[in-house]
Short mmCIF file of C-alpha atoms and ligand atoms in Angstrom, two decimals:
data_model
loop_
_atom_site.label_atom_id
_atom_site.label_comp_id
_atom_site.label_asym_id
_atom_site.label_seq_id
_atom_site.Cartn_x
_atom_site.Cartn_y
_atom_site.Cartn_z
CA MET A 1353 1.98 -18.32 -26.88
CA THR A 1354 -0.21 -17.10 -24.03
CA THR A 1355 0.93 -13.91 -22.39
CA LYS A 1356 -2.14 -12.82 -20.42
CA PHE A 1357 -3.63 -15.14 -17.78
CA LEU A 1358 -7.25 -14.33 -17.01
CA LEU A 1359 -9.00 -16.14 -14.21
CA GLU A 1360 -12.67 -17.01 -14.57
CA GLU A 1361 -14.92 -14.98 -12.25
CA SER A 1362 -16.06 -18.19 -10.58
CA ARG A 1363 -12.48 -18.83 -9.39
CA MET A 1364 -12.17 -15.44 -7.68
CA PRO A 1365 -11.10 -16.05 -4.03
CA ARG A 1366 -13.93 -16.30 -1.50
CA HIS A 1367 -11.75 -15.60 1.56
CA TRP A 1368 -9.09 -13.15 2.60
CA TYR A 1369 -5.90 -14.75 3.93
CA ASN A 1370 -4.73 -13.79 7.43
CA ILE A 1371 -0.99 -14.45 7.82
CA VAL A 1372 -1.20 -14.03 11.61
CA ALA A 1373 -2.55 -17.59 11.78
CA ASP A 1374 0.68 -19.00 10.30
CA LEU A 1375 3.35 -16.87 11.98
CA PRO A 1376 5.91 -18.69 14.16
CA VAL A 1377 6.03 -15.69 16.54
CA PRO A 1378 3.02 -13.37 17.02
CA PRO A 1379 3.53 -9.68 16.22
CA ALA A 1380 3.86 -7.20 19.11
CA PRO A 1381 0.47 -5.76 20.15
CA PRO A 1382 -0.48 -2.14 19.38
CA LEU A 1383 -0.39 0.11 22.46
CA HIS A 1384 -2.70 2.86 23.64
CA PRO A 1385 -1.01 6.25 22.92
CA VAL A 1386 -1.62 7.52 26.47
CA THR A 1387 -1.59 4.49 28.81
CA LYS A 1388 0.93 2.58 26.65
CA GLN A 1389 -0.95 -0.63 27.49
CA PRO A 1390 -2.14 -3.02 24.72
CA VAL A 1391 -5.20 -1.54 23.03
CA ALA A 1392 -8.58 -3.16 23.66
CA PRO A 1393 -11.16 -3.31 20.86
CA ALA A 1394 -13.21 -0.60 22.63
CA ASP A 1395 -10.25 1.81 22.37
CA LEU A 1396 -10.53 1.70 18.59
CA GLU A 1397 -14.28 2.21 18.40
CA PRO A 1398 -14.20 6.02 18.06
CA LEU A 1399 -12.28 5.48 14.80
CA PHE A 1400 -13.37 2.16 13.31
CA THR A 1401 -16.50 0.12 13.04
CA ARG A 1402 -16.69 -3.16 14.97
CA SER A 1403 -16.33 -5.64 12.10
CA LEU A 1404 -13.15 -3.93 10.94
CA ILE A 1405 -11.75 -3.94 14.51
CA GLU A 1406 -12.47 -7.68 14.65
CA GLN A 1407 -10.56 -8.15 11.40
CA GLU A 1408 -7.71 -6.01 12.75
CA MET A 1409 -7.33 -8.38 15.71
CA ALA A 1410 -8.31 -11.63 13.97
CA THR A 1411 -6.21 -14.77 14.34
CA GLU A 1412 -8.13 -17.19 12.09
CA ARG A 1413 -6.51 -18.05 8.76
CA GLU A 1414 -9.42 -17.36 6.45
CA ILE A 1415 -12.05 -14.62 6.61
CA GLU A 1416 -14.98 -14.83 4.24
CA ILE A 1417 -15.42 -12.03 1.69
CA PRO A 1418 -19.12 -11.04 1.87
CA GLU A 1419 -21.00 -11.50 -1.41
CA PRO A 1420 -21.93 -7.78 -1.86
CA ILE A 1421 -18.20 -6.98 -1.80
CA ARG A 1422 -17.39 -9.75 -4.29
CA GLU A 1423 -20.13 -8.37 -6.50
CA VAL A 1424 -18.41 -4.98 -6.64
CA PHE A 1425 -15.03 -6.65 -7.17
CA ARG A 1426 -16.42 -8.31 -10.30
CA LEU A 1427 -16.36 -4.84 -11.94
CA TRP A 1428 -12.61 -5.35 -12.46
CA ARG A 1429 -11.53 -8.57 -10.73
CA PRO A 1430 -9.99 -11.04 -11.22
CA ALA A 1431 -7.14 -8.74 -12.27
CA PRO A 1432 -4.88 -10.00 -15.07
CA LEU A 1433 -1.51 -11.68 -14.66
CA ILE A 1434 0.74 -10.89 -17.59
CA ARG A 1435 4.05 -12.31 -18.77
CA ALA A 1436 6.33 -9.42 -19.75
CA ARG A 1437 7.89 -11.15 -22.74
CA ARG A 1438 8.95 -7.96 -24.49
CA LEU A 1439 10.63 -6.68 -21.34
CA GLU A 1440 12.45 -10.03 -21.04
CA GLN A 1441 13.63 -9.63 -24.63
CA ALA A 1442 14.72 -6.03 -24.15
CA LEU A 1443 16.77 -7.05 -21.11
CA GLN A 1444 18.03 -10.18 -22.90
CA THR A 1445 17.50 -12.09 -19.69
CA PRO A 1446 16.96 -15.82 -19.32
CA ALA A 1447 14.55 -14.96 -16.45
CA LYS A 1448 10.80 -15.22 -16.91
CA ILE A 1449 9.06 -12.04 -15.72
CA PHE A 1450 5.38 -11.98 -14.73
CA PHE A 1451 3.41 -9.11 -13.28
CA LYS A 1452 0.05 -8.91 -11.54
CA TYR A 1453 -1.70 -5.79 -12.82
CA GLU A 1454 -3.92 -3.90 -10.37
CA GLY A 1455 -4.25 -0.75 -12.55
CA VAL A 1456 -7.46 -2.16 -14.10
CA SER A 1457 -9.54 -1.06 -11.09
CA PRO A 1458 -11.82 2.02 -11.43
CA ALA A 1459 -9.41 4.18 -9.43
CA GLY A 1460 -6.38 2.78 -11.26
CA SER A 1461 -4.65 0.87 -8.45
CA HIS A 1462 -4.95 -1.88 -5.84
CA LYS A 1463 -6.46 0.52 -3.31
CA PRO A 1464 -10.17 -0.24 -4.04
CA ASN A 1465 -9.50 -3.82 -2.81
CA SER A 1466 -9.66 -2.37 0.71
CA ALA A 1467 -11.72 0.78 0.08
CA VAL A 1468 -14.76 -1.27 -1.02
CA PRO A 1469 -14.83 -3.54 2.05
CA GLN A 1470 -14.12 -0.63 4.42
CA ALA A 1471 -16.97 1.42 2.94
CA TRP A 1472 -19.31 -1.59 2.91
CA TYR A 1473 -18.71 -2.57 6.57
CA ASN A 1474 -19.18 1.06 7.65
CA ALA A 1475 -22.40 1.41 5.64
CA GLN A 1476 -23.65 -1.87 7.20
CA ALA A 1477 -23.01 -0.37 10.65
CA GLY A 1478 -25.10 2.70 9.79
CA ILE A 1479 -22.14 5.11 9.44
CA ARG A 1480 -22.78 8.01 7.03
CA LYS A 1481 -19.39 9.78 6.81
CA LEU A 1482 -15.77 8.68 6.41
CA SER A 1483 -12.63 10.75 6.79
CA THR A 1484 -9.30 9.75 5.33
CA GLU A 1485 -5.96 10.95 3.99
CA THR A 1486 -4.29 10.40 0.65
CA GLY A 1487 -0.68 10.65 -0.47
CA ALA A 1488 -0.62 9.89 -4.18
CA GLY A 1489 -4.37 10.48 -4.52
CA GLN A 1490 -4.90 6.79 -5.27
CA TRP A 1491 -6.37 5.90 -1.88
CA GLY A 1492 -8.53 9.04 -1.75
CA SER A 1493 -9.96 8.26 -5.21
CA SER A 1494 -10.58 4.67 -4.20
CA LEU A 1495 -12.46 5.56 -1.02
CA ALA A 1496 -14.37 8.26 -2.91
CA PHE A 1497 -15.42 5.61 -5.45
CA ALA A 1498 -16.34 3.09 -2.72
CA GLY A 1499 -18.24 5.74 -0.75
CA SER A 1500 -20.29 6.61 -3.82
CA LEU A 1501 -21.37 2.96 -4.14
CA PHE A 1502 -22.71 2.75 -0.58
CA GLY A 1503 -24.01 6.29 -0.03
CA LEU A 1504 -21.23 7.50 2.29
CA GLU A 1505 -19.90 11.07 2.43
CA VAL A 1506 -16.11 10.99 2.11
CA LYS A 1507 -13.73 13.75 3.26
CA VAL A 1508 -10.14 13.38 2.02
CA PHE A 1509 -7.10 15.23 3.38
CA GLN A 1510 -4.65 15.20 0.48
CA VAL A 1511 -0.95 15.78 1.22
CA ARG A 1512 -0.22 19.33 -0.02
CA VAL A 1513 2.60 18.39 -2.40
CA SER A 1514 0.41 15.83 -4.15
CA TYR A 1515 -2.63 18.18 -4.15
CA ASP A 1516 -0.47 20.68 -6.07
CA GLN A 1517 1.17 18.09 -8.36
CA LYS A 1518 -2.00 16.19 -9.25
CA PRO A 1519 -5.06 18.41 -9.79
CA TYR A 1520 -6.82 15.65 -11.75
CA ARG A 1521 -6.70 13.24 -8.81
CA ARG A 1522 -8.66 15.84 -6.88
CA ALA A 1523 -11.08 16.18 -9.82
CA LEU A 1524 -11.53 12.39 -9.80
CA MET A 1525 -12.30 12.35 -6.06
CA GLU A 1526 -14.82 15.16 -6.56
CA THR A 1527 -16.35 13.35 -9.54
CA TYR A 1528 -17.03 10.41 -7.22
CA GLY A 1529 -18.62 12.90 -4.80
CA ALA A 1530 -15.88 13.30 -2.16
CA THR A 1531 -14.57 16.53 -0.63
CA CYS A 1532 -10.82 17.07 -0.97
CA ILE A 1533 -8.79 19.32 1.35
CA PRO A 1534 -5.06 20.06 1.08
CA SER A 1535 -3.15 19.03 4.22
CA PRO A 1536 -1.97 20.71 6.42
CA SER A 1537 -5.32 22.51 6.60
CA PRO A 1538 -6.89 25.10 8.92
CA GLU A 1539 -9.80 22.65 9.49
CA THR A 1540 -8.15 20.74 12.33
CA ALA A 1541 -6.09 21.53 15.43
CA ALA A 1542 -3.29 19.29 14.05
CA GLY A 1543 -3.24 21.20 10.75
CA ARG A 1544 -3.46 24.63 12.37
CA ALA A 1545 -0.52 23.85 14.71
CA VAL A 1546 1.74 23.01 11.75
CA LEU A 1547 0.57 25.92 9.59
CA ALA A 1548 1.26 28.37 12.44
CA GLU A 1549 4.94 27.36 12.41
CA HIS A 1550 5.38 26.49 8.72
CA PRO A 1551 2.74 28.19 6.50
CA GLU A 1552 4.36 26.63 3.39
CA HIS A 1553 4.54 23.09 4.83
CA ARG A 1554 4.42 20.53 1.96
CA GLY A 1555 2.56 18.02 4.09
CA SER A 1556 3.18 14.36 4.82
CA LEU A 1557 1.06 11.25 5.14
CA GLY A 1558 1.67 11.24 8.91
CA LEU A 1559 0.21 14.74 9.17
CA ALA A 1560 -2.75 14.08 6.87
CA ILE A 1561 -3.54 10.99 8.99
CA SER A 1562 -3.61 13.20 12.12
CA GLU A 1563 -6.14 15.51 10.46
CA ALA A 1564 -8.39 12.69 9.26
CA VAL A 1565 -8.22 10.89 12.64
CA GLU A 1566 -9.05 14.13 14.46
CA VAL A 1567 -12.15 14.65 12.32
CA ALA A 1568 -13.36 11.09 13.04
CA ALA A 1569 -12.52 11.24 16.75
CA THR A 1570 -14.38 14.53 17.23
CA ASN A 1571 -17.51 13.75 15.16
CA ASP A 1572 -19.87 10.98 16.28
CA ASP A 1573 -21.23 10.42 12.78
CA THR A 1574 -17.78 9.95 11.19
CA LYS A 1575 -15.39 7.00 11.12
CA TYR A 1576 -11.84 6.95 9.86
CA ALA A 1577 -10.52 4.83 6.99
CA LEU A 1578 -6.84 4.10 6.37
CA GLY A 1579 -5.50 2.93 3.02
CA SER A 1580 -2.49 0.92 4.20
CA VAL A 1581 -0.42 -0.19 7.23
CA LEU A 1582 -3.19 -1.73 9.38
CA ASN A 1583 -3.72 -5.50 9.57
CA HIS A 1584 -7.25 -5.36 8.13
CA VAL A 1585 -6.07 -3.36 5.09
CA LEU A 1586 -3.28 -5.86 4.39
CA LEU A 1587 -5.83 -8.66 4.86
CA HIS A 1588 -8.15 -7.17 2.21
CA GLN A 1589 -5.29 -6.94 -0.27
CA THR A 1590 -4.51 -10.68 -0.08
CA ILE A 1591 -7.01 -11.24 -2.87
CA ILE A 1592 -4.12 -10.12 -5.15
CA GLY A 1593 -1.71 -12.89 -4.16
CA GLN A 1594 -4.38 -15.58 -4.01
CA GLU A 1595 -5.47 -14.78 -7.56
CA ALA A 1596 -1.83 -14.59 -8.69
CA MET A 1597 -1.15 -18.09 -7.31
CA LEU A 1598 -3.97 -19.56 -9.39
CA GLN A 1599 -2.83 -17.61 -12.47
CA MET A 1600 0.82 -18.65 -12.07
CA GLU A 1601 -0.46 -22.26 -12.05
CA MET A 1602 -2.31 -21.51 -15.31
CA ALA A 1603 1.00 -20.21 -16.69
CA ASP A 1604 2.65 -23.43 -15.51
CA ALA A 1605 5.18 -21.38 -13.55
CA ASP A 1606 6.14 -20.83 -9.93
CA PRO A 1607 7.91 -17.66 -8.82
CA ASP A 1608 11.41 -17.90 -7.33
CA ILE A 1609 11.21 -14.22 -6.44
CA VAL A 1610 8.14 -12.13 -5.53
CA ILE A 1611 8.62 -8.35 -5.64
CA ALA A 1612 6.41 -5.36 -4.77
CA CYS A 1613 6.86 -1.72 -3.78
CA THR A 1614 6.24 -0.63 -0.19
CA GLY A 1615 4.75 2.63 1.06
CA GLY A 1616 2.75 1.44 4.05
CA GLY A 1617 3.01 -2.17 2.88
CA SER A 1618 -0.47 -3.07 1.60
CA ASN A 1619 0.09 -4.06 -2.05
CA PHE A 1620 3.30 -5.84 -1.04
CA ALA A 1621 1.46 -7.81 1.65
CA GLY A 1622 -1.41 -8.46 -0.73
CA LEU A 1623 0.81 -10.12 -3.30
CA ALA A 1624 3.39 -11.66 -1.00
CA PHE A 1625 1.60 -12.88 2.16
CA PRO A 1626 -0.22 -15.80 0.49
CA TYR A 1627 3.19 -16.98 -0.80
CA VAL A 1628 4.88 -16.48 2.59
CA GLY A 1629 2.00 -18.36 4.23
CA GLN A 1630 2.51 -21.29 1.87
CA THR A 1631 6.19 -21.41 2.91
CA LEU A 1632 5.30 -21.17 6.61
CA ARG A 1633 2.95 -24.15 6.20
CA GLY A 1634 5.82 -26.27 4.85
CA GLY A 1635 5.89 -25.19 1.20
CA ARG A 1636 8.96 -24.12 -0.77
CA LYS A 1637 10.99 -21.08 0.24
CA ARG A 1638 11.08 -18.14 -2.15
CA ARG A 1639 12.76 -14.76 -2.10
CA ILE A 1640 10.21 -12.08 -1.20
CA VAL A 1641 11.53 -8.58 -1.85
CA ALA A 1642 10.10 -5.21 -0.77
CA ILE A 1643 11.25 -2.18 -2.75
CA GLU A 1644 11.17 1.29 -1.20
CA PRO A 1645 12.50 4.74 -2.22
CA VAL A 1646 15.99 5.82 -1.13
CA ALA A 1647 14.35 9.12 -0.11
CA CYS A 1648 12.00 7.45 2.41
CA PRO A 1649 13.74 4.24 3.49
CA SER A 1650 11.72 2.98 6.48
CA LEU A 1651 12.56 -0.72 6.02
CA THR A 1652 16.23 -0.32 5.11
CA ARG A 1653 17.18 2.66 7.32
CA GLY A 1654 14.40 2.93 9.90
CA ARG A 1655 14.45 1.57 13.43
CA PHE A 1656 12.23 -1.37 14.51
CA ALA A 1657 10.49 0.26 17.46
CA TYR A 1658 7.16 1.36 18.84
CA ASP A 1659 6.09 4.62 17.20
CA TYR A 1660 3.02 6.70 16.43
CA GLY A 1661 1.33 6.31 13.06
CA ASP A 1662 0.81 10.05 12.72
CA THR A 1663 2.47 13.36 13.41
CA ALA A 1664 0.10 14.63 16.11
CA HIS A 1665 0.32 11.33 18.07
CA LEU A 1666 -3.39 10.54 18.00
CA THR A 1667 -3.03 6.94 16.73
CA PRO A 1668 -2.06 3.84 18.73
CA LEU A 1669 1.64 3.01 19.01
CA THR A 1670 2.67 0.12 16.78
CA LYS A 1671 5.96 -1.76 16.57
CA MET A 1672 7.26 -1.14 13.09
CA HIS A 1673 10.22 0.03 11.03
CA THR A 1674 10.02 3.78 11.39
CA LEU A 1675 11.91 6.93 10.44
CA GLY A 1676 10.19 8.74 13.33
CA SER A 1677 6.72 10.26 13.24
CA SER A 1678 8.07 13.83 12.94
CA PHE A 1679 10.11 12.93 9.84
CA THR A 1680 8.99 14.74 6.66
CA PRO A 1681 10.32 12.99 3.55
CA PRO A 1682 11.43 15.17 0.62
CA GLY A 1683 8.81 15.86 -2.07
CA PHE A 1684 9.66 13.13 -4.59
CA HIS A 1685 7.10 11.85 -7.10
CA ALA A 1686 5.99 8.53 -5.58
CA GLY A 1687 3.68 10.28 -3.12
CA GLY A 1688 2.22 6.97 -1.93
CA LEU A 1689 5.65 5.90 -0.68
CA ARG A 1690 6.21 8.99 1.50
CA TYR A 1691 5.26 7.48 4.87
CA HIS A 1692 7.53 7.42 7.92
CA GLY A 1693 6.54 3.91 9.03
CA MET A 1694 5.90 0.44 7.62
CA ALA A 1695 3.02 -1.93 8.33
CA PRO A 1696 3.71 -3.76 11.63
CA LEU A 1697 3.12 -7.14 9.92
CA VAL A 1698 5.56 -6.37 7.08
CA SER A 1699 8.08 -5.07 9.64
CA HIS A 1700 7.66 -8.22 11.74
CA LEU A 1701 8.30 -10.44 8.70
CA LEU A 1702 11.50 -8.54 7.95
CA GLU A 1703 12.66 -9.05 11.55
CA LEU A 1704 11.88 -12.79 11.26
CA GLY A 1705 14.02 -12.98 8.09
CA LEU A 1706 11.04 -14.04 5.97
CA ILE A 1707 11.38 -11.12 3.53
CA GLU A 1708 14.13 -8.82 2.17
CA ALA A 1709 14.12 -5.06 1.54
CA GLN A 1710 15.94 -2.84 -0.97
CA ALA A 1711 15.89 0.92 -1.63
CA HIS A 1712 16.11 2.45 -5.14
CA THR A 1713 16.39 6.04 -6.41
CA GLN A 1714 13.54 7.69 -8.29
CA ASN A 1715 15.62 8.26 -11.44
CA ASP A 1716 16.44 4.53 -11.65
CA CYS A 1717 12.76 3.73 -11.03
CA PHE A 1718 11.57 6.13 -13.75
CA ALA A 1719 14.14 4.68 -16.19
CA ALA A 1720 12.71 1.21 -15.51
CA ALA A 1721 9.14 2.57 -15.83
CA VAL A 1722 9.86 4.14 -19.23
CA LEU A 1723 11.52 0.95 -20.49
CA PHE A 1724 8.50 -1.01 -19.23
CA ALA A 1725 6.03 1.37 -20.91
CA ARG A 1726 7.90 1.07 -24.21
CA CYS A 1727 7.89 -2.75 -24.02
CA GLU A 1728 4.55 -3.58 -22.39
CA GLY A 1729 2.48 -0.46 -23.16
CA ILE A 1730 1.38 0.30 -19.59
CA VAL A 1731 2.54 3.58 -18.05
CA PRO A 1732 3.09 2.68 -14.39
CA ALA A 1733 2.34 4.77 -11.31
CA PRO A 1734 5.59 6.20 -9.86
CA GLU A 1735 5.05 3.99 -6.79
CA ALA A 1736 4.74 0.85 -8.94
CA SER A 1737 7.89 1.83 -10.87
CA HIS A 1738 9.85 0.79 -7.76
CA ALA A 1739 8.63 -2.79 -8.18
CA ILE A 1740 9.58 -2.71 -11.87
CA GLN A 1741 13.06 -1.45 -11.01
CA GLY A 1742 13.38 -4.27 -8.46
CA ALA A 1743 12.32 -6.82 -11.08
CA VAL A 1744 14.66 -5.36 -13.74
CA ALA A 1745 17.60 -5.53 -11.29
CA GLU A 1746 16.85 -9.21 -10.55
CA ALA A 1747 16.41 -10.01 -14.25
CA LEU A 1748 19.81 -8.45 -15.00
CA ARG A 1749 21.37 -10.44 -12.15
CA CYS A 1750 19.86 -13.60 -13.68
CA LYS A 1751 21.44 -12.59 -17.01
CA ALA A 1752 24.86 -12.06 -15.40
CA GLU A 1753 24.61 -15.39 -13.54
CA GLY A 1754 23.03 -17.27 -16.46
CA LYS A 1755 20.03 -18.28 -14.32
CA ALA A 1756 16.51 -18.79 -15.69
CA GLU A 1757 14.65 -17.77 -12.52
CA THR A 1758 10.97 -16.84 -12.46
CA ILE A 1759 10.17 -13.34 -11.21
CA LEU A 1760 6.70 -12.17 -10.21
CA PHE A 1761 6.15 -8.50 -9.40
CA GLY A 1762 3.16 -6.41 -8.42
CA LEU A 1763 2.20 -3.59 -10.77
CA SER A 1764 0.08 -1.77 -8.21
CA GLY A 1765 -1.31 0.97 -10.47
CA HIS A 1766 -1.15 2.99 -13.67
CA GLY A 1767 0.36 6.46 -13.89
CA HIS A 1768 -2.20 8.27 -16.04
CA PHE A 1769 -2.55 10.99 -13.40
CA ASP A 1770 1.21 11.20 -12.96
CA MET A 1771 2.24 12.45 -16.38
CA ALA A 1772 3.75 15.66 -14.92
CA ALA A 1773 6.29 13.41 -13.20
CA TYR A 1774 7.08 11.73 -16.52
CA THR A 1775 7.46 15.13 -18.19
CA ASN A 1776 9.97 16.07 -15.50
CA TYR A 1777 11.83 12.80 -15.89
CA LEU A 1778 11.94 12.97 -19.69
CA GLY A 1779 13.09 16.61 -19.47
CA GLY A 1780 16.00 15.54 -17.25
CA LYS A 1781 14.61 17.59 -14.38
CA LEU A 1782 14.11 14.87 -11.80
CA VAL A 1783 16.48 15.10 -8.85
CA ASP A 1784 17.20 12.16 -6.60
CA ALA A 1785 16.06 13.96 -3.49
CA SER A 1786 17.74 12.57 -0.43
CA TYR A 1787 16.35 13.08 3.02
CA ASP A 1788 17.99 15.25 5.65
CA GLU A 1789 20.20 12.98 7.84
CA ALA A 1790 20.03 15.47 10.73
CA GLU A 1791 16.22 15.50 10.55
CA LEU A 1792 16.16 11.70 10.51
CA ALA A 1793 18.43 11.53 13.57
CA MET A 1794 16.22 14.06 15.35
CA ALA A 1795 13.02 12.22 14.42
CA LEU A 1796 14.48 8.92 15.63
CA SER A 1797 15.69 10.47 18.90
CA GLY A 1798 12.06 11.48 19.54
CA LEU A 1799 10.73 7.90 19.46
CA PRO A 1800 8.43 7.28 22.44
CA SER A 1801 9.83 5.35 25.38
CA ILE A 1802 7.86 2.23 26.21
CA PRO A 1803 7.96 0.65 29.69
CA ALA A 1804 9.33 -2.95 29.48
C1 PLP B 296 -0.13 2.80 -7.08
C2 PLP B 296 0.35 2.69 -5.68
N1 PLP B 296 1.21 1.73 -5.35
C3 PLP B 296 1.68 1.60 -4.10
C4 PLP B 296 1.31 2.48 -3.10
C5 PLP B 296 1.90 2.31 -1.74
O1 PLP B 296 1.00 1.87 -0.78
P1 PLP B 296 1.06 0.44 -0.17
O2 PLP B 296 2.48 0.24 0.33
O3 PLP B 296 0.09 0.45 0.92
O4 PLP B 296 0.73 -0.53 -1.24
C6 PLP B 296 0.40 3.51 -3.38
C7 PLP B 296 -0.02 4.43 -2.33
O5 PLP B 296 -0.70 5.38 -2.51
C8 PLP B 296 -0.07 3.62 -4.70
O6 PLP B 296 -0.93 4.60 -5.03
#
């Protein structure tokens, strides 16, 4: 009985898939933060190199993956697809459960799928330095790794709460040669402004983005790299879903439900968009489910509106599900899911009714993660535990309804640097932090007004 489906290297996808080409309604354009007019490619040039701006605005369906990038990908790709038979047995479900495992990458998650191309395109353009932010530490480690391959200096602003919780993520970034700074920091005007009012501020992704953007915008030799949310990042991640489609064929199965966790939306888009695209081109309809934390519920509780991507309002305005750019989520363990907004493309798909969204508590997610670890051996990242919890809930529904559906979920990373969170959970110390409703209302009331 085969459980692990390994694709031959020669079948690794040669193109990224751009869902924009198949959408029935185009997404709303990003707007300039000052003029509030649609951004032109030149507006983005202080932050991004030209090839990445082209990808950000691309409308063609397929974009070729350059060979030097595929060569690096071969270090860990194609990533395995695994049937979770022991989990199925433990749940006594008639459902078949498959997962696509991205924790086999050097940094331990899906993030190098975009870090490698971003570093490569910047190096090709003669850029020597990159600035970025990291929530869980996964993106920072991935860009640090990618930077080391192509001779780029990488400066990472790590959200304070994660910097304190995960000292070994910082050590990993430094091992790859990057510099790691806790955010908010005194290095930038954005950081100094927050520290002046709240010296103990625990940080947020929105704030760390402001610091990293400021460094790129004010230094000619530095470009900015973002680990999620933007179209080109989601595009790079579609290698996940394209591989998974070929592997599901090898398993002689077709998913009825595709599930992934959502922070900014990149691993979800990576797994799900190739499936959504197939449906949009006349293929069968499937349920596509995004799972987010109850403590930071942008898709299920946020407003679909134009908002800034960062706290200091340096980024373009994008139309997305947002909790408001001034919203600071509580310090729960899935640091990579603590972002106030959701990728505009994922948000657009939710508005079009092409995907669903659910929110789960961190205690339920850790319970699912521990069950998964005891059945399948892999200790998941706290972010990825949300996808497991989503899959477990669907498998139990299948059991109650007596339905043998096929579930595919994304296991976006391992949790080897997150063992303090597991110690807390196993010691019964994990609280289901809920956000402050008054702060949410205030953050939403501060959404920018956009002329019609
Ligand atoms: C393992 C893992 N999964 C998921 C995420 C969430 O990001 P995204 O929604 O872009 O996939 C992160 C973010 O840091 C992560 O580290």
